PDB file of C-alpha atoms in Angstrom:
ATOM      1  CA  UNK A   1      -3.308  15.439   6.311  1.00 43.00           C
ATOM      2  CA  UNK A   2       0.095  13.848   5.647  1.00 47.00           C
ATOM      3  CA  UNK A   3       0.481  11.825   2.437  1.00 49.00           C
ATOM      4  CA  UNK A   4       0.982   8.103   2.606  1.00 50.00           C
ATOM      5  CA  UNK A   5       4.660   7.257   2.463  1.00 55.00           C
ATOM      6  CA  UNK A   6       6.922   4.285   2.905  1.00 55.00           C
ATOM      7  CA  UNK A   7       8.531   6.114   5.833  1.00 56.00           C
ATOM      8  CA  UNK A   8       5.235   6.564   7.676  1.00 57.00           C
ATOM      9  CA  UNK A   9       4.200   2.996   6.940  1.00 55.00           C
ATOM     10  CA  UNK A  10       7.492   1.638   8.276  1.00 55.00           C
ATOM     11  CA  UNK A  11       7.101   3.787  11.393  1.00 56.00           C
ATOM     12  CA  UNK A  12       3.644   2.361  12.093  1.00 55.00           C
ATOM     13  CA  UNK A  13       4.750  -1.217  11.432  1.00 55.00           C
ATOM     14  CA  UNK A  14       7.814  -0.778  13.649  1.00 54.00           C
ATOM     15  CA  UNK A  15       5.625   0.485  16.486  1.00 56.00           C
ATOM     16  CA  UNK A  16       3.253  -2.411  15.885  1.00 57.00           C
ATOM     17  CA  UNK A  17       5.992  -5.054  15.929  1.00 53.00           C
ATOM     18  CA  UNK A  18       7.703  -3.619  19.016  1.00 53.00           C
ATOM     19  CA  UNK A  19       4.377  -3.514  20.850  1.00 55.00           C
ATOM     20  CA  UNK A  20       3.270  -7.053  19.960  1.00 52.00           C
ATOM     21  CA  UNK A  21       6.583  -8.909  19.736  1.00 47.00           C
ATOM     22  CA  UNK A  22       6.305 -10.262  23.274  1.00 46.00           C
ATOM     23  CA  UNK A  23       3.007 -12.007  22.553  1.00 48.00           C
ATOM     24  CA  UNK A  24       2.048 -14.261  19.623  1.00 52.00           C
ATOM     25  CA  UNK A  25      -0.298 -11.859  17.832  1.00 54.00           C
ATOM     26  CA  UNK A  26      -0.541 -12.499  14.079  1.00 55.00           C
ATOM     27  CA  UNK A  27       0.095 -11.156  11.540  1.00 63.00           C
ATOM     28  CA  UNK A  28       3.822 -10.681  12.129  1.00 60.00           C
ATOM     29  CA  UNK A  29       5.900 -11.285   8.957  1.00 70.00           C
ATOM     30  CA  UNK A  30       5.408  -8.371   6.531  1.00 72.00           C
ATOM     31  CA  UNK A  31       6.929  -7.854   3.087  1.00 73.00           C
ATOM     32  CA  UNK A  32       6.911  -4.428   1.429  1.00 71.00           C
ATOM     33  CA  UNK A  33       7.720  -3.616  -2.193  1.00 64.00           C
ATOM     34  CA  UNK A  34      10.030  -0.563  -2.368  1.00 60.00           C
ATOM     35  CA  UNK A  35       8.531   1.171  -5.395  1.00 54.00           C
ATOM     36  CA  UNK A  36       8.163   4.800  -4.349  1.00 51.00           C
ATOM     37  CA  UNK A  37       9.979   7.664  -2.654  1.00 48.00           C
ATOM     38  CA  UNK A  38       9.567   8.876   0.880  1.00 52.00           C
ATOM     39  CA  UNK A  39       7.227  11.076   2.839  1.00 55.00           C
ATOM     40  CA  UNK A  40       6.590  14.776   2.292  1.00 54.00           C
ATOM     41  CA  UNK A  41       8.388  14.612  -1.060  1.00 59.00           C
ATOM     42  CA  UNK A  42       5.129  13.388  -2.626  1.00 62.00           C
ATOM     43  CA  UNK A  43       3.442  16.834  -2.737  1.00 64.00           C
ATOM     44  CA  UNK A  44       6.697  18.418  -3.912  1.00 65.00           C
ATOM     45  CA  UNK A  45       6.910  15.899  -6.729  1.00 68.00           C
ATOM     46  CA  UNK A  46       3.436  16.983  -7.854  1.00 68.00           C
ATOM     47  CA  UNK A  47       4.329  20.668  -7.431  1.00 70.00           C
ATOM     48  CA  UNK A  48       7.314  20.224  -9.739  1.00 74.00           C
ATOM     49  CA  UNK A  49       4.914  19.385 -12.569  1.00 76.00           C
ATOM     50  CA  UNK A  50       3.524  22.934 -12.394  1.00 79.00           C
ATOM     51  CA  UNK A  51       6.380  25.118 -11.145  1.00 80.00           C
ATOM     52  CA  UNK A  52      10.133  24.980 -11.545  1.00 76.00           C
ATOM     53  CA  UNK A  53      11.513  23.430  -8.389  1.00 68.00           C
ATOM     54  CA  UNK A  54      15.037  22.520  -7.387  1.00 67.00           C
ATOM     55  CA  UNK A  55      15.360  20.059  -4.547  1.00 66.00           C
ATOM     56  CA  UNK A  56      18.565  19.583  -2.562  1.00 62.00           C
ATOM     57  CA  UNK A  57      19.100  16.822  -0.012  1.00 65.00           C
ATOM     58  CA  UNK A  58      22.046  17.790   2.225  1.00 66.00           C
ATOM     59  CA  UNK A  59      23.323  15.224   4.706  1.00 67.00           C
ATOM     60  CA  UNK A  60      26.410  14.501   6.805  1.00 71.00           C
ATOM     61  CA  UNK A  61      27.821  12.223   4.107  1.00 76.00           C
ATOM     62  CA  UNK A  62      26.904  11.049   0.622  1.00 77.00           C
ATOM     63  CA  UNK A  63      26.585   7.475   1.832  1.00 77.00           C
ATOM     64  CA  UNK A  64      23.480   5.728   0.488  1.00 71.00           C
ATOM     65  CA  UNK A  65      20.328   5.505   2.626  1.00 66.00           C
ATOM     66  CA  UNK A  66      20.465   2.922   5.391  1.00 66.00           C
ATOM     67  CA  UNK A  67      17.225   1.246   4.309  1.00 64.00           C
ATOM     68  CA  UNK A  68      18.363  -1.765   2.303  1.00 72.00           C
ATOM     69  CA  UNK A  69      16.505  -4.622   0.661  1.00 77.00           C
ATOM     70  CA  UNK A  70      16.523  -7.823   2.682  1.00 79.00           C
ATOM     71  CA  UNK A  71      15.960 -10.227  -0.219  1.00 82.00           C
ATOM     72  CA  UNK A  72      16.033 -10.560  -3.952  1.00 85.00           C
ATOM     73  CA  UNK A  73      12.929 -12.147  -5.435  1.00 85.00           C
ATOM     74  CA  UNK A  74      14.845 -15.404  -5.879  1.00 86.00           C
ATOM     75  CA  UNK A  75      16.189 -15.525  -2.319  1.00 85.00           C
ATOM     76  CA  UNK A  76      12.769 -14.624  -0.919  1.00 81.00           C
ATOM     77  CA  UNK A  77      11.195 -17.581  -2.712  1.00 80.00           C
ATOM     78  CA  UNK A  78      13.973 -19.815  -1.406  1.00 82.00           C
ATOM     79  CA  UNK A  79      13.826 -18.604   2.204  1.00 80.00           C
ATOM     80  CA  UNK A  80      10.086 -18.493   2.825  1.00 75.00           C
ATOM     81  CA  UNK A  81       7.734 -21.464   2.750  1.00 69.00           C
ATOM     82  CA  UNK A  82       4.146 -21.218   1.527  1.00 61.00           C
ATOM     83  CA  UNK A  83       2.092 -19.102   3.882  1.00 61.00           C
ATOM     84  CA  UNK A  84       5.156 -17.742   5.680  1.00 73.00           C
ATOM     85  CA  UNK A  85       4.393 -14.090   4.872  1.00 79.00           C
ATOM     86  CA  UNK A  86       1.262 -12.784   6.542  1.00 84.00           C
ATOM     87  CA  UNK A  87       1.127  -9.484   4.672  1.00 86.00           C
ATOM     88  CA  UNK A  88       2.537  -8.356   1.319  1.00 87.00           C
ATOM     89  CA  UNK A  89       2.239  -4.574   0.801  1.00 87.00           C
ATOM     90  CA  UNK A  90       2.543  -3.114  -2.703  1.00 89.00           C
ATOM     91  CA  UNK A  91       2.750   0.720  -2.724  1.00 85.00           C
ATOM     92  CA  UNK A  92       2.180   2.800  -5.827  1.00 83.00           C
ATOM     93  CA  UNK A  93       3.747   5.982  -7.160  1.00 77.00           C
ATOM     94  CA  UNK A  94       5.602   6.801 -10.359  1.00 72.00           C
ATOM     95  CA  UNK A  95       7.539   3.528 -10.334  1.00 73.00           C
ATOM     96  CA  UNK A  96       4.273   1.577 -10.375  1.00 74.00           C
ATOM     97  CA  UNK A  97       3.576   3.020 -13.839  1.00 77.00           C
ATOM     98  CA  UNK A  98       6.859   1.785 -15.302  1.00 78.00           C
ATOM     99  CA  UNK A  99       6.579  -0.469 -18.374  1.00 80.00           C
ATOM    100  CA  UNK A 100       9.517  -2.457 -16.981  1.00 83.00           C
ATOM    101  CA  UNK A 101       7.854  -4.340 -14.118  1.00 86.00           C
ATOM    102  CA  UNK A 102       8.126  -7.854 -15.492  1.00 88.00           C
ATOM    103  CA  UNK A 103      10.120  -9.298 -12.554  1.00 89.00           C
ATOM    104  CA  UNK A 104       7.851  -7.603 -10.001  1.00 89.00           C
ATOM    105  CA  UNK A 105       4.671  -8.813 -11.686  1.00 91.00           C
ATOM    106  CA  UNK A 106       6.038 -12.350 -11.989  1.00 91.00           C
ATOM    107  CA  UNK A 107       7.021 -12.366  -8.309  1.00 89.00           C
ATOM    108  CA  UNK A 108       3.542 -11.243  -7.222  1.00 91.00           C
ATOM    109  CA  UNK A 109       1.940 -13.853  -9.453  1.00 92.00           C
ATOM    110  CA  UNK A 110       4.107 -16.602  -7.968  1.00 89.00           C
ATOM    111  CA  UNK A 111       3.810 -15.779  -4.264  1.00 88.00           C
ATOM    112  CA  UNK A 112       0.170 -14.671  -4.202  1.00 90.00           C
ATOM    113  CA  UNK A 113      -1.038 -17.224  -6.723  1.00 82.00           C
ATOM    114  CA  UNK A 114       0.670 -20.031  -4.808  1.00 79.00           C
ATOM    115  CA  UNK A 115      -0.921 -19.006  -1.516  1.00 80.00           C
ATOM    116  CA  UNK A 116       2.395 -17.885  -0.036  1.00 79.00           C
ATOM    117  CA  UNK A 117       0.864 -14.620   1.239  1.00 86.00           C
ATOM    118  CA  UNK A 118      -1.841 -14.392   3.882  1.00 88.00           C
ATOM    119  CA  UNK A 119      -2.986 -10.850   3.083  1.00 90.00           C
ATOM    120  CA  UNK A 120      -2.347  -8.698   0.023  1.00 93.00           C
ATOM    121  CA  UNK A 121      -2.430  -4.935   0.640  1.00 92.00           C
ATOM    122  CA  UNK A 122      -2.143  -2.592  -2.323  1.00 93.00           C
ATOM    123  CA  UNK A 123      -1.628   1.144  -1.845  1.00 90.00           C
ATOM    124  CA  UNK A 124      -2.741   3.710  -4.418  1.00 90.00           C
ATOM    125  CA  UNK A 125      -1.586   2.641  -7.920  1.00 91.00           C
ATOM    126  CA  UNK A 126       0.096  -0.435  -6.459  1.00 92.00           C
ATOM    127  CA  UNK A 127      -3.201  -2.124  -7.309  1.00 95.00           C
ATOM    128  CA  UNK A 128      -2.262  -1.714 -10.959  1.00 94.00           C
ATOM    129  CA  UNK A 129       0.926  -3.700 -10.424  1.00 93.00           C
ATOM    130  CA  UNK A 130      -0.996  -6.473  -8.670  1.00 95.00           C
ATOM    131  CA  UNK A 131      -3.680  -6.375 -11.367  1.00 96.00           C
ATOM    132  CA  UNK A 132      -1.069  -7.070 -14.038  1.00 94.00           C
ATOM    133  CA  UNK A 133      -0.225 -10.271 -12.169  1.00 94.00           C
ATOM    134  CA  UNK A 134      -3.852 -11.405 -12.431  1.00 96.00           C
ATOM    135  CA  UNK A 135      -4.183 -11.890  -8.668  1.00 96.00           C
ATOM    136  CA  UNK A 136      -7.016  -9.346  -8.389  1.00 97.00           C
ATOM    137  CA  UNK A 137      -9.246 -10.824 -11.104  1.00 97.00           C
ATOM    138  CA  UNK A 138     -12.837 -11.080  -9.944  1.00 97.00           C
ATOM    139  CA  UNK A 139     -12.068  -9.299  -6.664  1.00 97.00           C
ATOM    140  CA  UNK A 140     -13.480  -5.996  -5.375  1.00 97.00           C
ATOM    141  CA  UNK A 141     -10.600  -3.507  -5.349  1.00 97.00           C
ATOM    142  CA  UNK A 142     -10.208   0.265  -5.416  1.00 97.00           C
ATOM    143  CA  UNK A 143      -7.380   2.524  -6.532  1.00 96.00           C
ATOM    144  CA  UNK A 144      -6.218   6.112  -6.985  1.00 94.00           C
ATOM    145  CA  UNK A 145      -8.935   8.310  -8.478  1.00 94.00           C
ATOM    146  CA  UNK A 146      -6.553  10.356 -10.599  1.00 92.00           C
ATOM    147  CA  UNK A 147      -5.216   7.158 -12.199  1.00 93.00           C
ATOM    148  CA  UNK A 148      -8.560   5.342 -12.400  1.00 95.00           C
ATOM    149  CA  UNK A 149      -8.611   4.891 -16.176  1.00 93.00           C
ATOM    150  CA  UNK A 150      -4.988   3.826 -16.582  1.00 93.00           C
ATOM    151  CA  UNK A 151      -5.042   1.386 -13.662  1.00 94.00           C
ATOM    152  CA  UNK A 152      -8.401  -0.018 -14.729  1.00 93.00           C
ATOM    153  CA  UNK A 153      -7.036  -0.665 -18.209  1.00 94.00           C
ATOM    154  CA  UNK A 154      -4.405  -3.094 -16.892  1.00 94.00           C
ATOM    155  CA  UNK A 155      -6.996  -4.962 -14.808  1.00 94.00           C
ATOM    156  CA  UNK A 156     -10.121  -5.387 -16.956  1.00 95.00           C
ATOM    157  CA  UNK A 157     -11.217  -8.461 -14.979  1.00 97.00           C
ATOM    158  CA  UNK A 158     -11.010  -6.656 -11.619  1.00 97.00           C
ATOM    159  CA  UNK A 159     -14.211  -5.360  -9.998  1.00 97.00           C
ATOM    160  CA  UNK A 160     -13.082  -1.785  -9.442  1.00 97.00           C
ATOM    161  CA  UNK A 161     -14.986  -0.186  -6.560  1.00 97.00           C
ATOM    162  CA  UNK A 162     -16.080   3.455  -6.282  1.00 96.00           C
ATOM    163  CA  UNK A 163     -16.921   5.387  -4.225  1.00 95.00           C
ATOM    164  CA  UNK A 164     -14.727   3.984  -1.456  1.00 96.00           C
ATOM    165  CA  UNK A 165     -11.917   5.221   0.757  1.00 96.00           C
ATOM    166  CA  UNK A 166     -10.803   1.602   0.912  1.00 97.00           C
ATOM    167  CA  UNK A 167     -12.175  -1.808  -0.020  1.00 97.00           C
ATOM    168  CA  UNK A 168     -11.775  -5.249   1.533  1.00 97.00           C
ATOM    169  CA  UNK A 169     -12.466  -8.474  -0.339  1.00 97.00           C
ATOM    170  CA  UNK A 170     -11.397 -11.465   1.721  1.00 96.00           C
ATOM    171  CA  UNK A 171      -7.639 -11.257   2.163  1.00 94.00           C
ATOM    172  CA  UNK A 172      -7.226  -8.353  -0.266  1.00 96.00           C
ATOM    173  CA  UNK A 173      -7.190  -4.822   1.149  1.00 96.00           C
ATOM    174  CA  UNK A 174      -6.951  -1.749  -1.094  1.00 96.00           C
ATOM    175  CA  UNK A 175      -7.276   2.006  -0.438  1.00 94.00           C
ATOM    176  CA  UNK A 176      -7.999   4.637  -3.046  1.00 93.00           C
ATOM    177  CA  UNK A 177      -5.052   7.026  -3.189  1.00 84.00           C
ATOM    178  CA  UNK A 178      -2.094   8.258  -1.142  1.00 79.00           C
ATOM    179  CA  UNK A 179      -3.519   9.418   2.231  1.00 85.00           C
ATOM    180  CA  UNK A 180      -6.199   6.729   2.135  1.00 92.00           C
ATOM    181  CA  UNK A 181      -3.346   4.247   2.479  1.00 89.00           C
ATOM    182  CA  UNK A 182      -2.838   5.414   6.051  1.00 88.00           C
ATOM    183  CA  UNK A 183      -6.554   5.079   6.773  1.00 92.00           C
ATOM    184  CA  UNK A 184      -6.464   1.503   5.498  1.00 92.00           C
ATOM    185  CA  UNK A 185      -3.391   0.586   7.548  1.00 88.00           C
ATOM    186  CA  UNK A 186      -5.095   1.820  10.710  1.00 89.00           C
ATOM    187  CA  UNK A 187      -8.236  -0.157   9.815  1.00 93.00           C
ATOM    188  CA  UNK A 188      -6.070  -3.227   9.172  1.00 90.00           C
ATOM    189  CA  UNK A 189      -4.399  -2.916  12.577  1.00 88.00           C
ATOM    190  CA  UNK A 190      -7.790  -2.548  14.267  1.00 90.00           C
ATOM    191  CA  UNK A 191      -9.180  -5.607  12.521  1.00 91.00           C
ATOM    192  CA  UNK A 192      -6.227  -7.987  12.677  1.00 87.00           C
ATOM    193  CA  UNK A 193      -4.823  -7.584  16.195  1.00 86.00           C
ATOM    194  CA  UNK A 194      -6.628  -8.395  19.452  1.00 87.00           C
ATOM    195  CA  UNK A 195      -5.548  -5.044  20.890  1.00 86.00           C
ATOM    196  CA  UNK A 196      -5.793  -3.340  17.511  1.00 87.00           C
ATOM    197  CA  UNK A 197      -8.230  -0.541  18.474  1.00 92.00           C
ATOM    198  CA  UNK A 198      -6.057   0.533  21.401  1.00 91.00           C
ATOM    199  CA  UNK A 199      -2.888   0.326  19.308  1.00 87.00           C
ATOM    200  CA  UNK A 200      -4.471   2.344  16.491  1.00 88.00           C
ATOM    201  CA  UNK A 201      -5.394   5.097  18.939  1.00 92.00           C
ATOM    202  CA  UNK A 202      -1.883   5.076  20.409  1.00 89.00           C
ATOM    203  CA  UNK A 203      -0.129   5.159  17.033  1.00 87.00           C
ATOM    204  CA  UNK A 204      -2.487   7.869  15.767  1.00 87.00           C
ATOM    205  CA  UNK A 205      -1.296  10.096  18.595  1.00 89.00           C
ATOM    206  CA  UNK A 206       2.372   9.239  18.105  1.00 83.00           C
ATOM    207  CA  UNK A 207       2.359  10.276  14.443  1.00 83.00           C
ATOM    208  CA  UNK A 208      -0.290  13.003  14.990  1.00 87.00           C
ATOM    209  CA  UNK A 209      -2.687  11.719  12.356  1.00 87.00           C
ATOM    210  CA  UNK A 210      -6.454  11.324  12.719  1.00 92.00           C
ATOM    211  CA  UNK A 211      -7.436   8.436  10.429  1.00 91.00           C
ATOM    212  CA  UNK A 212     -10.729   8.296   8.586  1.00 94.00           C
ATOM    213  CA  UNK A 213     -12.688   5.338   9.968  1.00 95.00           C
ATOM    214  CA  UNK A 214     -15.447   5.273   7.334  1.00 97.00           C
ATOM    215  CA  UNK A 215     -14.465   3.118   4.362  1.00 97.00           C
ATOM    216  CA  UNK A 216     -17.296   4.642   2.290  1.00 95.00           C
ATOM    217  CA  UNK A 217     -16.156   8.245   2.768  1.00 94.00           C
ATOM    218  CA  UNK A 218     -14.867   9.231  -0.665  1.00 95.00           C
ATOM    219  CA  UNK A 219     -15.189  12.844  -1.854  1.00 94.00           C
ATOM    220  CA  UNK A 220     -12.759  12.233  -4.702  1.00 94.00           C
ATOM    221  CA  UNK A 221     -14.818   9.949  -6.931  1.00 94.00           C
ATOM    222  CA  UNK A 222     -17.151  12.854  -7.647  1.00 94.00           C
ATOM    223  CA  UNK A 223     -14.267  15.272  -8.085  1.00 95.00           C
ATOM    224  CA  UNK A 224     -12.682  13.039 -10.746  1.00 95.00           C
ATOM    225  CA  UNK A 225     -16.043  11.983 -12.268  1.00 94.00           C
ATOM    226  CA  UNK A 226     -15.358   8.321 -11.573  1.00 94.00           C
ATOM    227  CA  UNK A 227     -18.030   5.883 -12.793  1.00 87.00           C
ATOM    228  CA  UNK A 228     -19.541   3.577 -10.173  1.00 85.00           C
ATOM    229  CA  UNK A 229     -19.835   0.108 -11.729  1.00 77.00           C
ATOM    230  CA  UNK A 230     -19.281  -1.460  -8.303  1.00 83.00           C
ATOM    231  CA  UNK A 231     -19.989   0.114  -4.925  1.00 82.00           C
ATOM    232  CA  UNK A 232     -19.403  -0.799  -1.290  1.00 75.00           C
TER     233      UNK A 232
END
């Protein structure tokens, strides 16, 4: 099972946009926070905590990656009217635990609190970043099992859900951790596009991933001894 990654997410969204661009099938405008590293590096990052590991990244040149930000927070607020972004995706990872997220938290509070975003999707510990903005208060949300206590501490007013592979509360979608982010994205595509089920099957084959379709399937809550104050 491949870990959730920004690369995989962008691949799925690119396929989705190219497939639906010819017909008016909302949602179309997406915004993604770039908070974590790419792809298969996730397991290697965890491995490096237990064994000495040296990682080299050879390439044709030392030019920076071609994926560049499209907006600063200020220019985004200036360019997009209220409701202009259908989906805001907030991934997690090590960066999501940084104590220096003031600008990110303020941005989330402004755009989500003002109704500028149609759907808020958090991935893994990205729910902790959104929780700090107060936009998850009173909502049913789940998060990474290994970070349950630390994420819950920054969102005491959130109704944290376990067991759950992912949770949906109105316009807020949240998976548990890492790979569950892919399962949620496939469920989101199925639920939000008229040809979503067919597209999900097609994309599943293209990236060779069999998504879990049961939002209640969660073997990890028991593994991490997660309390169940709220359940699906």
